[in-house]
Short mmCIF file of C-alpha atoms in Angstrom, two decimals:
data_model
loop_
_atom_site.label_atom_id
_atom_site.label_comp_id
_atom_site.label_asym_id
_atom_site.label_seq_id
_atom_site.Cartn_x
_atom_site.Cartn_y
_atom_site.Cartn_z
CA MET A 1158 3.25 38.40 -24.02
CA SER A 1159 6.68 37.07 -23.24
CA ALA A 1160 7.84 36.31 -19.72
CA THR A 1161 10.05 38.90 -18.07
CA ASN A 1162 13.61 37.70 -17.59
CA PRO A 1163 14.30 37.23 -13.85
CA THR A 1164 16.52 39.90 -12.35
CA ASN A 1165 16.58 38.69 -8.77
CA PRO A 1166 19.66 36.72 -7.69
CA PRO A 1167 19.34 32.92 -7.60
CA THR A 1168 17.89 31.33 -4.51
CA PRO A 1169 20.22 29.89 -1.82
CA THR A 1170 19.47 26.39 -3.11
CA SER A 1171 20.77 27.20 -6.58
CA ASP A 1172 23.59 29.44 -7.75
CA LYS A 1173 23.75 31.93 -4.89
CA ALA A 1174 27.27 32.18 -3.51
CA PRO A 1175 28.06 31.52 0.15
CA PRO A 1176 28.89 34.53 2.34
CA GLY A 1177 32.45 35.81 2.46
CA PRO A 1178 35.00 36.50 -0.28
CA ARG A 1179 33.84 35.73 -3.81
CA LYS A 1180 34.47 32.15 -4.79
CA ARG A 1181 35.76 31.18 -8.19
CA VAL A 1182 33.77 29.25 -10.81
CA PHE A 1183 35.11 27.54 -13.92
CA SER A 1184 32.88 26.26 -16.68
CA GLY A 1185 33.64 25.13 -20.21
CA ILE A 1186 31.57 24.56 -23.31
CA GLN A 1187 32.44 22.87 -26.59
CA PRO A 1188 32.24 24.98 -29.77
CA THR A 1189 29.45 23.23 -31.63
CA GLY A 1190 28.49 26.28 -33.69
CA GLN A 1191 25.46 28.52 -33.46
CA ALA A 1192 23.61 28.01 -30.22
CA HIS A 1193 20.08 26.70 -29.77
CA LEU A 1194 17.36 27.31 -27.19
CA GLY A 1195 18.65 24.46 -25.04
CA ASN A 1196 22.05 26.15 -24.77
CA TYR A 1197 20.43 29.48 -23.98
CA LEU A 1198 18.06 28.20 -21.32
CA GLY A 1199 20.33 25.54 -19.85
CA VAL A 1200 23.70 27.31 -19.82
CA PHE A 1201 23.93 30.86 -21.13
CA ARG A 1202 21.34 32.51 -18.88
CA ARG A 1203 22.84 30.75 -15.88
CA TRP A 1204 26.36 31.89 -16.78
CA ALA A 1205 25.17 35.47 -17.23
CA ALA A 1206 23.57 35.46 -13.77
CA MET A 1207 26.51 33.85 -11.96
CA VAL A 1208 28.86 36.78 -12.57
CA ASP A 1209 26.87 38.64 -9.90
CA GLU A 1210 27.79 36.01 -7.34
CA TYR A 1211 31.15 34.55 -8.34
CA GLU A 1212 34.47 35.26 -10.02
CA CYS A 1213 33.80 33.41 -13.27
CA PHE A 1214 36.12 31.83 -15.83
CA TYR A 1215 34.20 30.74 -18.93
CA CYS A 1216 36.14 28.68 -21.46
CA ILE A 1217 35.41 27.63 -25.04
CA VAL A 1218 37.05 24.22 -24.97
CA ASP A 1219 38.31 23.87 -28.53
CA LEU A 1220 41.06 21.41 -27.52
CA HIS A 1221 38.36 19.03 -26.32
CA ALA A 1222 36.57 19.46 -29.64
CA ILE A 1223 39.48 18.07 -31.67
CA THR A 1224 39.16 14.61 -30.14
CA ARG A 1225 36.68 13.91 -32.95
CA GLU A 1226 36.95 14.38 -36.72
CA TYR A 1227 36.76 18.02 -37.76
CA GLU A 1228 37.69 20.55 -40.45
CA ARG A 1229 40.04 23.38 -39.55
CA GLU A 1230 37.92 26.19 -41.00
CA ASP A 1231 34.77 24.75 -39.45
CA LEU A 1232 36.36 24.66 -35.99
CA LEU A 1233 37.42 28.31 -36.26
CA ARG A 1234 33.94 29.26 -37.40
CA ARG A 1235 32.36 27.38 -34.51
CA VAL A 1236 34.57 29.15 -31.96
CA PHE A 1237 33.55 32.48 -33.48
CA ASP A 1238 29.85 31.54 -33.55
CA LEU A 1239 29.88 30.38 -29.93
CA THR A 1240 31.61 33.55 -28.76
CA VAL A 1241 28.95 35.62 -30.53
CA SER A 1242 26.19 33.53 -28.93
CA LEU A 1243 27.64 33.83 -25.43
CA VAL A 1244 28.09 37.59 -25.55
CA ALA A 1245 24.74 38.18 -27.27
CA SER A 1246 23.05 36.17 -24.51
CA GLY A 1247 24.14 38.70 -21.91
CA ILE A 1248 27.46 37.29 -20.71
CA ASP A 1249 29.50 40.43 -20.14
CA PRO A 1250 33.19 39.83 -21.00
CA GLU A 1251 34.10 42.82 -18.82
CA ARG A 1252 32.71 41.09 -15.73
CA CYS A 1253 34.10 37.60 -16.31
CA THR A 1254 37.02 35.93 -18.07
CA LEU A 1255 35.79 34.57 -21.40
CA PHE A 1256 38.41 32.86 -23.53
CA ALA A 1257 39.29 29.97 -25.84
CA GLN A 1258 41.12 27.04 -24.28
CA SER A 1259 43.82 26.77 -26.96
CA HIS A 1260 44.76 30.43 -26.46
CA VAL A 1261 46.18 29.50 -23.03
CA PRO A 1262 48.91 26.83 -23.59
CA TYR A 1263 49.16 26.15 -19.84
CA HIS A 1264 46.08 23.89 -20.12
CA SER A 1265 48.03 21.31 -22.12
CA GLU A 1266 51.12 21.61 -19.93
CA LEU A 1267 49.19 21.00 -16.74
CA GLN A 1268 47.34 18.10 -18.36
CA TRP A 1269 50.65 16.37 -19.03
CA MET A 1270 51.71 16.83 -15.42
CA PHE A 1271 48.38 15.49 -14.19
CA ASN A 1272 48.83 12.44 -16.44
CA THR A 1273 51.64 11.40 -14.10
CA VAL A 1274 49.27 11.11 -11.11
CA THR A 1275 46.25 9.65 -12.94
CA PRO A 1276 45.90 5.85 -13.26
CA VAL A 1277 44.99 4.64 -16.75
CA GLY A 1278 42.41 2.34 -15.18
CA ASP A 1279 40.47 5.31 -13.85
CA LEU A 1280 40.27 6.78 -17.35
CA GLY A 1281 39.12 3.52 -18.89
CA ARG A 1282 36.23 3.36 -16.42
CA MET A 1283 34.80 6.74 -17.44
CA THR A 1284 31.26 6.23 -18.72
CA GLN A 1285 31.61 8.76 -21.53
CA PHE A 1286 34.79 7.08 -22.77
CA LYS A 1287 33.03 3.73 -22.87
CA GLU A 1288 30.08 5.20 -24.77
CA LYS A 1289 32.12 7.20 -27.28
CA SER A 1290 34.62 4.41 -27.95
CA GLN A 1291 32.02 1.67 -28.32
CA GLY A 1292 32.03 0.12 -31.76
CA ARG A 1293 35.18 1.95 -32.90
CA GLU A 1294 38.09 0.01 -34.33
CA SER A 1295 40.55 2.70 -33.24
CA VAL A 1296 40.19 5.16 -30.37
CA ASN A 1297 42.52 8.15 -30.16
CA ALA A 1298 44.43 8.78 -26.95
CA GLY A 1299 42.84 12.23 -26.68
CA LEU A 1300 39.47 10.64 -26.00
CA LEU A 1301 40.94 8.56 -23.18
CA ASN A 1302 42.77 11.58 -21.71
CA TYR A 1303 39.80 13.92 -22.12
CA PRO A 1304 38.99 13.90 -18.37
CA VAL A 1305 42.61 14.74 -17.46
CA LEU A 1306 42.50 17.82 -19.67
CA GLN A 1307 39.18 18.66 -18.05
CA ALA A 1308 40.84 18.42 -14.63
CA ALA A 1309 43.61 20.71 -15.86
CA ASP A 1310 41.03 23.19 -17.17
CA ILE A 1311 39.41 23.46 -13.76
CA LEU A 1312 42.41 23.24 -11.46
CA LEU A 1313 44.57 25.61 -13.53
CA TYR A 1314 42.38 28.42 -12.18
CA ARG A 1315 41.99 26.81 -8.75
CA ALA A 1316 38.22 26.93 -9.11
CA HIS A 1317 36.04 26.26 -6.07
CA TYR A 1318 32.88 25.36 -8.02
CA VAL A 1319 31.97 23.87 -11.37
CA PRO A 1320 28.39 23.93 -12.70
CA VAL A 1321 27.96 20.53 -14.34
CA GLY A 1322 25.16 18.33 -15.59
CA GLU A 1323 24.59 14.73 -14.61
CA ASP A 1324 26.69 13.51 -17.56
CA GLN A 1325 29.76 15.33 -16.24
CA ARG A 1326 29.61 14.49 -12.53
CA GLN A 1327 31.92 11.50 -12.95
CA HIS A 1328 34.51 13.69 -14.68
CA LEU A 1329 34.33 16.27 -11.90
CA GLU A 1330 34.91 13.56 -9.31
CA LEU A 1331 38.01 12.53 -11.25
CA SER A 1332 39.18 16.16 -11.13
CA ARG A 1333 38.79 16.07 -7.37
CA GLU A 1334 40.77 12.83 -7.21
CA VAL A 1335 43.53 14.32 -9.38
CA ALA A 1336 43.74 17.28 -7.00
CA ARG A 1337 43.97 14.92 -4.00
CA ARG A 1338 46.68 12.79 -5.61
CA TRP A 1339 48.77 15.76 -6.70
CA ASN A 1340 48.42 17.48 -3.32
CA ALA A 1341 49.41 14.29 -1.49
CA ARG A 1342 52.55 13.92 -3.56
CA PHE A 1343 53.69 17.53 -3.99
CA GLY A 1344 52.04 19.43 -1.15
CA SER A 1345 48.64 21.01 -0.64
CA PHE A 1346 47.84 23.58 -3.32
CA PHE A 1347 44.80 22.73 -5.43
CA PRO A 1348 41.29 23.04 -3.98
CA GLU A 1349 38.94 20.12 -4.59
CA PRO A 1350 36.25 21.66 -6.81
CA GLU A 1351 32.64 21.12 -5.83
CA THR A 1352 29.59 20.68 -7.98
CA LEU A 1353 27.52 23.84 -8.28
CA VAL A 1354 23.92 22.70 -8.27
CA GLY A 1355 21.83 25.38 -9.91
CA THR A 1356 18.89 26.38 -12.00
CA GLY A 1357 20.06 25.54 -15.52
CA ALA A 1358 17.15 24.06 -17.43
CA ARG A 1359 17.24 20.70 -19.18
CA VAL A 1360 15.30 21.42 -22.34
CA ARG A 1361 13.76 18.67 -24.42
CA GLY A 1362 14.06 18.88 -28.17
CA LEU A 1363 11.28 19.24 -30.70
CA ASP A 1364 10.83 15.46 -30.66
CA GLY A 1365 9.71 15.72 -27.02
CA VAL A 1366 11.97 12.83 -26.00
CA ALA A 1367 15.68 13.60 -26.01
CA LYS A 1368 17.30 16.79 -24.79
CA MET A 1369 17.81 19.47 -27.43
CA SER A 1370 20.89 18.52 -29.45
CA LYS A 1371 22.22 19.38 -32.91
CA SER A 1372 23.14 15.75 -33.48
CA LYS A 1373 19.46 14.80 -33.16
CA ASP A 1374 18.21 17.67 -35.36
CA ASN A 1375 15.63 18.58 -32.72
CA THR A 1376 16.80 22.12 -32.00
CA VAL A 1377 15.68 25.70 -32.53
CA ARG A 1378 18.45 28.20 -33.22
CA MET A 1379 18.75 30.85 -30.53
CA VAL A 1380 19.05 33.67 -33.08
CA ALA A 1381 16.42 32.33 -35.49
CA GLU A 1382 14.23 34.97 -37.13
CA PRO A 1383 10.46 34.71 -36.53
CA ASP A 1384 9.78 32.83 -39.79
CA GLU A 1385 12.43 30.24 -38.96
CA LEU A 1386 11.15 29.98 -35.39
CA TRP A 1387 7.68 29.21 -36.66
CA ALA A 1388 8.96 26.68 -39.21
CA ARG A 1389 10.76 24.79 -36.45
CA LEU A 1390 8.29 25.13 -33.57
CA ARG A 1391 5.28 24.11 -35.64
CA THR A 1392 6.90 20.65 -35.96
CA ALA A 1393 7.24 20.20 -32.20
CA VAL A 1394 5.63 17.10 -30.70
CA THR A 1395 2.74 17.85 -28.32
CA ASP A 1396 0.46 15.65 -26.18
CA PRO A 1397 0.46 12.34 -28.12
CA ALA A 1398 -3.00 11.49 -26.79
CA ARG A 1399 -4.54 14.59 -28.34
CA VAL A 1400 -5.51 13.60 -31.87
CA ARG A 1401 -8.15 16.20 -32.80
CA LYS A 1402 -8.45 19.88 -31.93
CA ASP A 1403 -11.59 19.26 -29.87
CA ASP A 1404 -9.87 16.59 -27.77
CA PRO A 1405 -8.93 17.85 -24.29
CA GLY A 1406 -5.16 17.88 -23.84
CA ASN A 1407 -2.73 17.34 -21.00
CA PRO A 1408 -0.31 20.30 -20.99
CA HIS A 1409 1.91 18.62 -18.40
CA VAL A 1410 3.11 16.04 -20.94
CA CYS A 1411 3.31 18.57 -23.77
CA ASN A 1412 6.76 19.80 -24.73
CA VAL A 1413 5.37 23.01 -26.24
CA PHE A 1414 3.76 23.91 -22.93
CA ALA A 1415 7.06 23.17 -21.18
CA LEU A 1416 8.73 25.78 -23.39
CA HIS A 1417 5.98 28.27 -22.52
CA GLU A 1418 7.37 28.16 -18.97
CA PHE A 1419 10.46 30.04 -20.14
CA PHE A 1420 8.94 32.52 -22.56
CA THR A 1421 5.36 33.18 -21.45
CA ASP A 1422 4.23 35.20 -18.44
CA PRO A 1423 2.43 33.28 -15.66
CA ALA A 1424 -1.06 34.69 -16.33
CA GLU A 1425 -0.98 33.82 -20.02
CA ARG A 1426 0.53 30.42 -19.27
CA GLU A 1427 -2.24 29.63 -16.80
CA GLU A 1428 -4.83 30.59 -19.40
CA ILE A 1429 -3.18 28.31 -21.99
CA GLU A 1430 -3.14 25.46 -19.46
CA ILE A 1431 -6.87 25.76 -18.85
CA LEU A 1432 -7.74 26.16 -22.53
CA CYS A 1433 -5.66 23.12 -23.43
CA GLN A 1434 -7.37 20.96 -20.81
CA THR A 1435 -10.81 22.05 -22.04
CA ALA A 1436 -10.02 21.91 -25.78
CA GLY A 1437 -10.38 25.69 -25.91
CA ILE A 1438 -7.15 26.07 -27.85
CA GLY A 1439 -5.58 23.88 -30.49
CA CYS A 1440 -1.95 22.83 -30.67
CA VAL A 1441 -1.26 25.01 -33.71
CA ALA A 1442 -2.52 28.13 -31.93
CA CYS A 1443 -0.52 27.19 -28.82
CA LYS A 1444 2.61 26.87 -30.94
CA ARG A 1445 1.91 30.21 -32.63
CA GLN A 1446 1.69 31.94 -29.24
CA LEU A 1447 4.95 30.33 -28.19
CA THR A 1448 6.64 31.43 -31.41
CA ASP A 1449 5.54 35.04 -30.92
CA ASN A 1450 6.77 35.05 -27.33
CA VAL A 1451 10.14 33.49 -28.17
CA ALA A 1452 10.64 35.97 -31.01
CA GLU A 1453 9.85 38.91 -28.72
CA ASP A 1454 11.94 37.65 -25.80
CA LEU A 1455 15.03 36.95 -27.91
CA ALA A 1456 14.85 40.06 -30.12
CA PRO A 1457 17.67 41.79 -28.16
CA VAL A 1458 19.79 38.66 -28.45
CA ARG A 1459 19.32 38.55 -32.24
CA GLU A 1460 20.16 42.23 -32.54
CA ARG A 1461 23.33 41.92 -30.44
CA ALA A 1462 24.44 38.84 -32.39
CA ALA A 1463 23.94 40.66 -35.69
CA GLU A 1464 25.99 43.59 -34.40
CA LEU A 1465 28.87 41.33 -33.39
CA ARG A 1466 28.81 39.51 -36.73
CA ALA A 1467 28.99 42.83 -38.51
CA HIS A 1468 32.10 43.70 -36.47
CA PRO A 1469 34.15 40.49 -36.13
CA GLU A 1470 37.09 42.48 -34.81
CA GLN A 1471 35.10 43.00 -31.60
CA VAL A 1472 34.82 39.23 -31.16
CA ILE A 1473 38.56 38.82 -31.72
CA GLU A 1474 39.27 41.55 -29.16
CA ILE A 1475 36.97 39.91 -26.60
CA LEU A 1476 38.76 36.56 -26.91
CA ALA A 1477 42.20 38.20 -26.86
CA ALA A 1478 41.44 40.18 -23.69
CA GLY A 1479 39.98 37.12 -21.98
CA ALA A 1480 42.97 34.97 -22.92
CA GLU A 1481 45.35 37.59 -21.57
CA ARG A 1482 43.61 37.58 -18.18
CA ALA A 1483 43.41 33.79 -18.17
CA ARG A 1484 47.10 33.41 -19.02
CA ALA A 1485 48.09 35.73 -16.19
CA GLU A 1486 46.15 33.67 -13.66
CA ALA A 1487 47.29 30.36 -15.15
CA ALA A 1488 50.93 31.48 -15.06
CA ARG A 1489 50.70 31.99 -11.31
CA THR A 1490 49.42 28.45 -10.90
CA MET A 1491 52.08 26.95 -13.15
CA GLU A 1492 54.88 28.76 -11.33
CA VAL A 1493 53.95 26.89 -8.17
CA VAL A 1494 53.33 23.58 -9.99
CA ARG A 1495 56.70 23.68 -11.76
CA GLU A 1496 58.54 24.59 -8.57
CA ARG A 1497 56.87 21.78 -6.62
CA MET A 1498 57.50 19.22 -9.36
CA GLY A 1499 61.06 20.36 -10.10
CA VAL A 1500 60.60 21.22 -13.78
CA GLY A 1501 60.87 24.39 -15.81
CA PRO A 1502 63.72 26.86 -16.42
CA ARG A 1503 63.11 28.97 -13.33
CA THR A 1504 63.32 25.91 -11.07
CA LEU A 1505 66.61 24.96 -12.68
CA ASP A 1506 68.03 28.50 -12.30
CA VAL A 1507 67.12 28.62 -8.61
CA ASP A 1508 67.98 25.07 -7.52
CA LEU A 1509 70.83 23.95 -9.75
CA PRO A 1510 73.60 26.09 -8.19
CA HIS A 1511 72.64 24.78 -4.74
CA LEU A 1512 72.47 21.18 -5.94
CA ALA A 1513 75.75 21.48 -7.81
CA ALA A 1514 77.50 22.94 -4.78
CA ASN A 1515 76.25 20.16 -2.54
CA GLY A 1516 77.25 17.51 -5.04
CA ALA A 1517 80.69 18.93 -6.00
CA GLY A 1518 83.49 16.41 -5.71
CA THR A 1519 81.17 13.52 -4.78
CA GLY A 1520 80.48 12.27 -8.29
CA SER A 1521 76.73 12.62 -7.66
CA ALA A 1522 76.23 15.62 -9.94
CA GLY A 1523 77.09 15.57 -13.62
CA SER A 1524 78.84 12.23 -13.38
CA GLY A 1525 78.50 9.61 -16.00
CA SER A 1526 79.95 6.88 -13.81
#
């Protein structure tokens, strides 16, 4: 029997919002194609739950994705696939703003403005930049400026919170520093976003070592049919000390048992734990139970994904509506930013007559001397 999905709001130590007006959350995800169980358990379920507590902006960050080699058609397909996965997972586009980054040009404009208050040295010290540039003969400027675009993504919507993993905490701190620098120079406007510590799971891959990642080929597709689920899960690494079926196992070092936590109800999980420790169940049978539970739990997700794929126009409409809402909010931010920084046509229309009048006859306006 599969575990029942939790319906209660997150505990105060996780994603529950503070009292008062709803705070705003921004979170982005790269379009890497069809989602896997790690995405579903670590991100998607958390995003779906947070709309009850926060005003949420969820962004498919396709501009970040082009900092590496890619094919045009593949990128478009990956954006489509990720949108399908997000909506099928229970993220309601009517209750949040779900959109693609490149559909809101203000992201790139604000990034350029933030470049003017961001020291190059800070970017060169980013751990991810060092890791991704290591061993390369040539590194594109987009990789160096990646954190500045990330700051623009967050601050464009004046988000209060950002749910991030450990690998992104340094980038979020840079976003906070960008906000401080810009506010100090042009006047207080941007909030300093805080880390939202929550309940997103860190799911190990089938190898039992690294986190689930397509690049490591240790994943299980979120919308896999039962036969594919079994083909993948049967290869999962279990307790390395358990060689034979009649050897007692240690479920607490077994990656398969760890996955049971998400898809198996507590009573059945307790029974599996005891049987494993007493050699009452073999690893193959344990994997078969997990496969059945995952297949049952994710059946609605598979059905919703199939429905969206059969009607791609619905996916296009979802992204278009989300981008429209995002652009409206972003435009309000950029109106203030442009005015404060003295750029943009509206600033010129408003200020130029005043400046010209004050400078008339002094040679300080429009003079080439």
